[in-house]
Short mmCIF file of C-alpha atoms and ligand atoms in Angstrom, two decimals:
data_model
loop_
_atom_site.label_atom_id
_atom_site.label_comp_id
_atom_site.label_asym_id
_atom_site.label_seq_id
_atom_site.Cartn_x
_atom_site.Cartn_y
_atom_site.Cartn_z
CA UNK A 16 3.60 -54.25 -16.14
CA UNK A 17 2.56 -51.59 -13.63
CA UNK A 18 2.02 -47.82 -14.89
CA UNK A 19 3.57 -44.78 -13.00
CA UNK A 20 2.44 -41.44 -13.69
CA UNK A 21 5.23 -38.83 -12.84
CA UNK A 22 4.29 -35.16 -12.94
CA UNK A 23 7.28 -32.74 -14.25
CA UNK A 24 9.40 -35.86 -15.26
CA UNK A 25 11.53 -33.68 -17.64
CA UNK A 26 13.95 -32.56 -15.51
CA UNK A 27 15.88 -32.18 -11.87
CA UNK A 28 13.78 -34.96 -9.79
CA UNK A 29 10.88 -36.25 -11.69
CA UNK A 30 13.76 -36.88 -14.29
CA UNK A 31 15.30 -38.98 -11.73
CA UNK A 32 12.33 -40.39 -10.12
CA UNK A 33 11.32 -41.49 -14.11
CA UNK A 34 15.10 -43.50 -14.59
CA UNK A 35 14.35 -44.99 -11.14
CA UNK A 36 10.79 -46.32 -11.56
CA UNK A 37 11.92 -47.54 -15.32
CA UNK A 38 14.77 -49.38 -13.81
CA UNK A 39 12.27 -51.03 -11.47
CA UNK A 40 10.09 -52.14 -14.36
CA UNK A 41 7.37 -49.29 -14.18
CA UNK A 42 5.82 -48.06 -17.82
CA UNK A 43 6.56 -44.42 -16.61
CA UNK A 44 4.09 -41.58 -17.99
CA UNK A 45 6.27 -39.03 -18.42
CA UNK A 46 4.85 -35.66 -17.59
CA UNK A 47 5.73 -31.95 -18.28
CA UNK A 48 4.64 -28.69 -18.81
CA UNK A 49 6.50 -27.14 -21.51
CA UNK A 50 10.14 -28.57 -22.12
CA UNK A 51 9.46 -31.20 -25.10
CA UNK A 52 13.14 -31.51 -25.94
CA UNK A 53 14.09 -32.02 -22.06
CA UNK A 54 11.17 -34.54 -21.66
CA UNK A 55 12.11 -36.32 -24.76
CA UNK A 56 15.88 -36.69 -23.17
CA UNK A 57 14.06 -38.76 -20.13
CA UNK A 58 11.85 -40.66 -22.43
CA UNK A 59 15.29 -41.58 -24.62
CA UNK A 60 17.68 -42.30 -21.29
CA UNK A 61 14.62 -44.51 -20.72
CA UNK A 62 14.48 -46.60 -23.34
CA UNK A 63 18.58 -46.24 -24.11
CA UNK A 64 18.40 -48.56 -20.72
CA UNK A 65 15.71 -50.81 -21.63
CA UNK A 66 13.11 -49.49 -19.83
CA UNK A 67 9.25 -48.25 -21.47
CA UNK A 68 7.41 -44.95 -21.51
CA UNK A 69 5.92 -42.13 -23.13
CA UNK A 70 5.39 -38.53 -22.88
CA UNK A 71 2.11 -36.89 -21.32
CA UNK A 72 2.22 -32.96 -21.65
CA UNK A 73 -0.18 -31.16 -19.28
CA UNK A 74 -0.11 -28.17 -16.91
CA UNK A 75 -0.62 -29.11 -13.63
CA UNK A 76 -2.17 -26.40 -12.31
CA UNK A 77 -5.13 -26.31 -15.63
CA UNK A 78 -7.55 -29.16 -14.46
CA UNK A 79 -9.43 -29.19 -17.60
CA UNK A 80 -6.28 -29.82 -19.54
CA UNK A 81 -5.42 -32.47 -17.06
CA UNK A 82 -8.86 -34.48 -17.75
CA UNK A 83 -8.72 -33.87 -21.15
CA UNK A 84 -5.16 -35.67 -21.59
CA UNK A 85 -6.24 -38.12 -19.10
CA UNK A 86 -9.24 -38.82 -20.62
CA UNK A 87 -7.56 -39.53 -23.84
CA UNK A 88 -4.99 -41.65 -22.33
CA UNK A 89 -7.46 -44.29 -21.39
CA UNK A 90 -9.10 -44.51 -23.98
CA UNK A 91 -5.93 -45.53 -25.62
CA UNK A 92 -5.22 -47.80 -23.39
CA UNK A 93 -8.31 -49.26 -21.64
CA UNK A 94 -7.12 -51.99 -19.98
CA UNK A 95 -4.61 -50.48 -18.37
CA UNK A 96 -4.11 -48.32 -15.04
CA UNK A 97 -1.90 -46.18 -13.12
CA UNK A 98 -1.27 -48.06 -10.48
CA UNK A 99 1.93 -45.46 -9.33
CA UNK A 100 1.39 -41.59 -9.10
CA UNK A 101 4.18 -39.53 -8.04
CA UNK A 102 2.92 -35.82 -7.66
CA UNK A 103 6.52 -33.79 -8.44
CA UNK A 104 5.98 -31.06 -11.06
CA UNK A 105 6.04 -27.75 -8.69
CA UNK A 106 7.49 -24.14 -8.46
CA UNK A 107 8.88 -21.53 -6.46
CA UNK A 108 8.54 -17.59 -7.23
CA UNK A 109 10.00 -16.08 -4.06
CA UNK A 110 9.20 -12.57 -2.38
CA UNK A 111 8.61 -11.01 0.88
CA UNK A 112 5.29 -11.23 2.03
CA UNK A 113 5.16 -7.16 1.85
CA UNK A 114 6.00 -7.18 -1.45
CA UNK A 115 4.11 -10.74 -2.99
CA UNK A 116 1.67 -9.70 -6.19
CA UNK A 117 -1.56 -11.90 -6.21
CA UNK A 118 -0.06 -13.66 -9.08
CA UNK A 119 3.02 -15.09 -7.53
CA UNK A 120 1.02 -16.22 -4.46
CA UNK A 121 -2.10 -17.66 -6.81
CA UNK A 122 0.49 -19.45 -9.49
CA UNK A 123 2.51 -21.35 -6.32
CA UNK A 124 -0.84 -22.40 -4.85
CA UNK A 125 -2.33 -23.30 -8.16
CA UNK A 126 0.86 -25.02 -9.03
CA UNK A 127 2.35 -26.85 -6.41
CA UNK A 128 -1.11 -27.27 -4.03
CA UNK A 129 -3.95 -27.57 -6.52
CA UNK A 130 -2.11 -29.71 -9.15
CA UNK A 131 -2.10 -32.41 -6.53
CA UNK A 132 -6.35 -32.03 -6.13
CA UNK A 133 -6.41 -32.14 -10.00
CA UNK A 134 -4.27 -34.67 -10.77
CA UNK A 135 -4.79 -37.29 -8.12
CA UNK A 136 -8.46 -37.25 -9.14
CA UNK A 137 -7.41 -38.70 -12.56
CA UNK A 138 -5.91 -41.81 -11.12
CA UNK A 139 -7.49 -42.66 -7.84
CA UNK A 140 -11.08 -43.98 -9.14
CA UNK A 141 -9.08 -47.15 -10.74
CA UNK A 142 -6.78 -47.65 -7.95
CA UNK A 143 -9.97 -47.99 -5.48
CA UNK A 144 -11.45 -50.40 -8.01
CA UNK A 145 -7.88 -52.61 -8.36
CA UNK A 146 -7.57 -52.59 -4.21
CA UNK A 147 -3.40 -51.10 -5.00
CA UNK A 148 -2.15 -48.45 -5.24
CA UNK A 149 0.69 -45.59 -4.30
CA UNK A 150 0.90 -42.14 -4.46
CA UNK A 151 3.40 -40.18 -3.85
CA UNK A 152 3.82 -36.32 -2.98
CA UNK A 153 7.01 -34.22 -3.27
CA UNK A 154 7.04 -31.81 -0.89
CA UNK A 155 9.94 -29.18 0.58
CA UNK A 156 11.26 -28.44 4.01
CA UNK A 157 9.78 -25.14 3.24
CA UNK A 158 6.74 -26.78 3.80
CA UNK A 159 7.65 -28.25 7.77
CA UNK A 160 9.90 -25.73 9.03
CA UNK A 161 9.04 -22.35 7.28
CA UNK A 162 11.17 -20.24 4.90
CA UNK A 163 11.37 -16.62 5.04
CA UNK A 164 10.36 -15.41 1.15
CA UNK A 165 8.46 -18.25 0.54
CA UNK A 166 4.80 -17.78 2.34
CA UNK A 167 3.48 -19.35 -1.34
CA UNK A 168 5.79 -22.11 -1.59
CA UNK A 169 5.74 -23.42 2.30
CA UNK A 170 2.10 -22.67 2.81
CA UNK A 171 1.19 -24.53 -0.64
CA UNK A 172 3.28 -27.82 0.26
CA UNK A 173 2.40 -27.80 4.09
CA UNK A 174 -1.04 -27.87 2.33
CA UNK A 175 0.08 -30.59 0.29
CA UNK A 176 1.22 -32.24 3.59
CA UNK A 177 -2.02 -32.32 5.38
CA UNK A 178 -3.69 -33.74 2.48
CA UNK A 179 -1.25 -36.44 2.24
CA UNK A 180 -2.35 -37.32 5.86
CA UNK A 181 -6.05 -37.32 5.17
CA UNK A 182 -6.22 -39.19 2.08
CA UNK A 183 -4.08 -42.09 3.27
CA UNK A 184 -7.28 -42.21 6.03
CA UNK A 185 -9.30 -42.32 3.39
CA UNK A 186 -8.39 -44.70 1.27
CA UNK A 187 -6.13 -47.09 3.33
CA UNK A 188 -8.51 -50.02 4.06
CA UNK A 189 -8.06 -49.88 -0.40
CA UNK A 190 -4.68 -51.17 -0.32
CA UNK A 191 -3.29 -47.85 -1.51
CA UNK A 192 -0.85 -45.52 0.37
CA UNK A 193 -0.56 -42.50 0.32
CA UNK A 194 3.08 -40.13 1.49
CA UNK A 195 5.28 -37.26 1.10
CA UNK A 196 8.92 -36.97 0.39
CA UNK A 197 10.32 -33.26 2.37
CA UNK A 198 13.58 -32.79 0.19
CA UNK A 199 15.67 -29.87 1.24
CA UNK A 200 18.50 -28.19 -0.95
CA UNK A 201 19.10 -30.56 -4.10
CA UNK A 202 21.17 -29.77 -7.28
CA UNK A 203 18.55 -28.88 -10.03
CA UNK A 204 17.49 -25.87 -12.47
CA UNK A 205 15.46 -24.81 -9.21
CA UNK A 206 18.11 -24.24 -6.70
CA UNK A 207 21.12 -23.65 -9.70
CA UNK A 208 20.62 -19.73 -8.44
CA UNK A 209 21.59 -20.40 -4.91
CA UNK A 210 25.14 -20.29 -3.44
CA UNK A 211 25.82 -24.17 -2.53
CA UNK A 212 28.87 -23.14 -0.24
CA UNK A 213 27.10 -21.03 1.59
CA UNK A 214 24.03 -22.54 2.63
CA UNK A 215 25.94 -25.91 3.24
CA UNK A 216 27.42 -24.83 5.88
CA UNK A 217 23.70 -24.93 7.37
CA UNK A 218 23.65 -28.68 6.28
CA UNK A 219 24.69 -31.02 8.86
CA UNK A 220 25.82 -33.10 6.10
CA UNK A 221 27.44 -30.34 4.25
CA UNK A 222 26.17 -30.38 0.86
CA UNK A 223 23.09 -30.08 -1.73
CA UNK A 224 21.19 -33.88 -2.57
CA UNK A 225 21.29 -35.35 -5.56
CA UNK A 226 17.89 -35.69 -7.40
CA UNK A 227 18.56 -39.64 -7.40
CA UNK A 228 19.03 -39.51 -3.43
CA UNK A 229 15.26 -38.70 -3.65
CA UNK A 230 14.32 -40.60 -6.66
CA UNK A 231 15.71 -43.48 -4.39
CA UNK A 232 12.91 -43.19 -1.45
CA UNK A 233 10.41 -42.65 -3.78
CA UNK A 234 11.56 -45.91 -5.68
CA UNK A 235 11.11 -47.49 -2.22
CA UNK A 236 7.85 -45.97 -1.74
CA UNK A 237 6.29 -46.76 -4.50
CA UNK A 238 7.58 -50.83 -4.09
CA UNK A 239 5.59 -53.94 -1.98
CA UNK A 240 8.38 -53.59 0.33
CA UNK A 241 6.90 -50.12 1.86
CA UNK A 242 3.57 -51.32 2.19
CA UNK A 243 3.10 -50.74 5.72
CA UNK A 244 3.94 -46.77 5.35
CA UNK A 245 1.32 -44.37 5.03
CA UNK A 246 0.33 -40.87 5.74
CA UNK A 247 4.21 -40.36 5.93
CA UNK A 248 6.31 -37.61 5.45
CA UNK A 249 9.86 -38.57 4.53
CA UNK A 250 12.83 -35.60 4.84
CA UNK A 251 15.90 -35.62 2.56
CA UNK A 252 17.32 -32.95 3.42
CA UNK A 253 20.85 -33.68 5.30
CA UNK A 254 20.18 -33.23 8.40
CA UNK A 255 18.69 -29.72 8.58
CA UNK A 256 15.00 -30.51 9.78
CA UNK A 257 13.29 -33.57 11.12
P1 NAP B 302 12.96 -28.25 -11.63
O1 NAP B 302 14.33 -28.77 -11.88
O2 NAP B 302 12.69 -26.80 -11.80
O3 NAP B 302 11.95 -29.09 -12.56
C1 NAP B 302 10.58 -28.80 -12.49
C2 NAP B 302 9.81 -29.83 -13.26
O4 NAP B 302 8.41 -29.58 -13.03
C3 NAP B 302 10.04 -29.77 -14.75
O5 NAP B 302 9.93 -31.07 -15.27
C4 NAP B 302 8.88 -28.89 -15.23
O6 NAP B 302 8.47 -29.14 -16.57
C5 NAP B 302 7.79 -29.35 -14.29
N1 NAP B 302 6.72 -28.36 -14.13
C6 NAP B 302 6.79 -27.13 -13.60
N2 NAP B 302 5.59 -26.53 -13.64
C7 NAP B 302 4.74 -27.43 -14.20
C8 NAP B 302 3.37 -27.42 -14.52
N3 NAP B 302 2.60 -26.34 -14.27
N4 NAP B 302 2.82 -28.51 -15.11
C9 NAP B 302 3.58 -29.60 -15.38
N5 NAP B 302 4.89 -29.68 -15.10
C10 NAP B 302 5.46 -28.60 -14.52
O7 NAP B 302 12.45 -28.60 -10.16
P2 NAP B 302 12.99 -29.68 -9.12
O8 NAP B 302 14.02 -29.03 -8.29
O9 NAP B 302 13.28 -30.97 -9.80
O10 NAP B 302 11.69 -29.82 -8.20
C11 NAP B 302 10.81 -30.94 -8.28
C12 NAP B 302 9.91 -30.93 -7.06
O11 NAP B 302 10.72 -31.00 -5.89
C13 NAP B 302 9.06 -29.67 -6.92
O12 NAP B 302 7.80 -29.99 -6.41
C14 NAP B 302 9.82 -28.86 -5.90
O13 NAP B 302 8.98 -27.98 -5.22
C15 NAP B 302 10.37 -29.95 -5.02
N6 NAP B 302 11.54 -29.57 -4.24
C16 NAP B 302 12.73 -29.26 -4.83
C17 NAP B 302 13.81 -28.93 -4.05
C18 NAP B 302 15.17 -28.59 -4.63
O14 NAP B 302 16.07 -28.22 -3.86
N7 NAP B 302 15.40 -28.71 -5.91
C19 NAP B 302 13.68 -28.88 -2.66
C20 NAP B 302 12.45 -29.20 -2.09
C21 NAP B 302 11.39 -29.55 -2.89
P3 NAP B 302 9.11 -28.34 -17.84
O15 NAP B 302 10.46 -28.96 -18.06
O16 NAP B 302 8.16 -28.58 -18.97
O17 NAP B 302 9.21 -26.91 -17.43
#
């Protein structure tokens, strides 16, 4: 059985990416940061459907916390690996540039660009020494095209973009890939603010995604079957961006 490690698996689309990678046989390692009772819910649907987890509560953005729980997860389980990383938890805490506080920008960048520094460290030693391995980073079309309030947010995932690109140079000729999914407006508690009929009509397809509409690439990304794809970015975002 292989072992997937998805970061902020409690809800919107590591909740879906968790049900999808479960459903495709993965032991998911169900992250999160501070919802118990919403990363419990994944861990049930999980197992309601036959599938295998558990729960692995860290803060992204806190690398000691991140080796510490890390740490303690293999030794637990020492003969196993994650073989599947999927780098979702992230954040947005919009403002004008004129008007952004140091904390806003510093918690987006520590969140959403760091965590995937921190975390990735955790897993990639074993997936050199087992010659497989994918990882896989959710991004935002913030993050290709721009967004006006969100200088944090856009510059932290282009970030996350570039490093995507670099590491899957790295560590290609080790079997493991390494690529982005770019989703663009999808129903969760992130976007449950924003006025769907409005900005549809800026969606060639003319309406939010569906966190399973990206847990599906991922799915696909993470399988044998997308072995030849690396360095990739992947947009889901109906048609507003490529
Ligand atoms: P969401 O519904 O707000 O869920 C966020 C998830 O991330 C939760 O599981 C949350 O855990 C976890 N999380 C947040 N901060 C964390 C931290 N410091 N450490 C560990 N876990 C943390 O968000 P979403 O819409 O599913 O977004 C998922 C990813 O997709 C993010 O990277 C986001 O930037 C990206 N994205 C989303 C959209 C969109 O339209 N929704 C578009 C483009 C990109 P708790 O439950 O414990 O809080």
């Amino acid at each position: 059985m292989k072992y997937a490690l998805v970061t902020g698996g409690s809800r919107g689309i590591g909740k879906a990416i968790c049900l999808e990678l479960a459903a495709n046989g993965f032991f998911v390692l169900i992250n999160y940061k501070s919802n118990s009772i919403e990363a419990l819910n994944t861990l049930n649907e999980i197992t309601g459907n036959g599938g295998k987890g558990e729960l692995i509560q860290f803060d992204v953005a806190n690398s000691e916390e991140i080796s510490l729980k890390m740490e303690e997860w293999k030794i637990a389980n020492p003969d196993k690996f994650v073989s599947v990383l999927v780098n979702n938890a992230g954040i947005t805490d919009d403002n004008l540039m004129v008007f952004m506080s140091d904390k806003q920008w510093n918690t987006v960048i520590r969140t959403n660009l760091d965590s995937f520094f921190y975390v990735t460290r955790q897993v990639l030693t074993n997936m050199v020494v087992n010659k497989w391995g994918r990882i896989i980073n959710v991004v935002s079309l913030s993050g290709q095209s721009g967004m006006a309030g969100q200088t944090n947010y856009s510059a932290a995932k282009a970030g996350v973009i570039a490093a995507t690109k670099s590491l899957a140079m790295e560590i290609g000729k080790k079997n493991i890939t390494v690529n982005a999914v770019a989703p663009g407006f999808i129903r969760t508690d992130m976007t449950k603010d924003l006025n769907e009929n409005e900005l549809k009509k800026l969606i060639p397809l003319n309406r939010f995604g569906t966190p399973g509409e990206v847990a599906d690439v991922v799915a696909f990304l993470a399988s044998e079957k997308a072995g030849y794809i690396t360095g990739e970015t992947i947009s889901i975002n109906g048609g507003m961006y490529s």
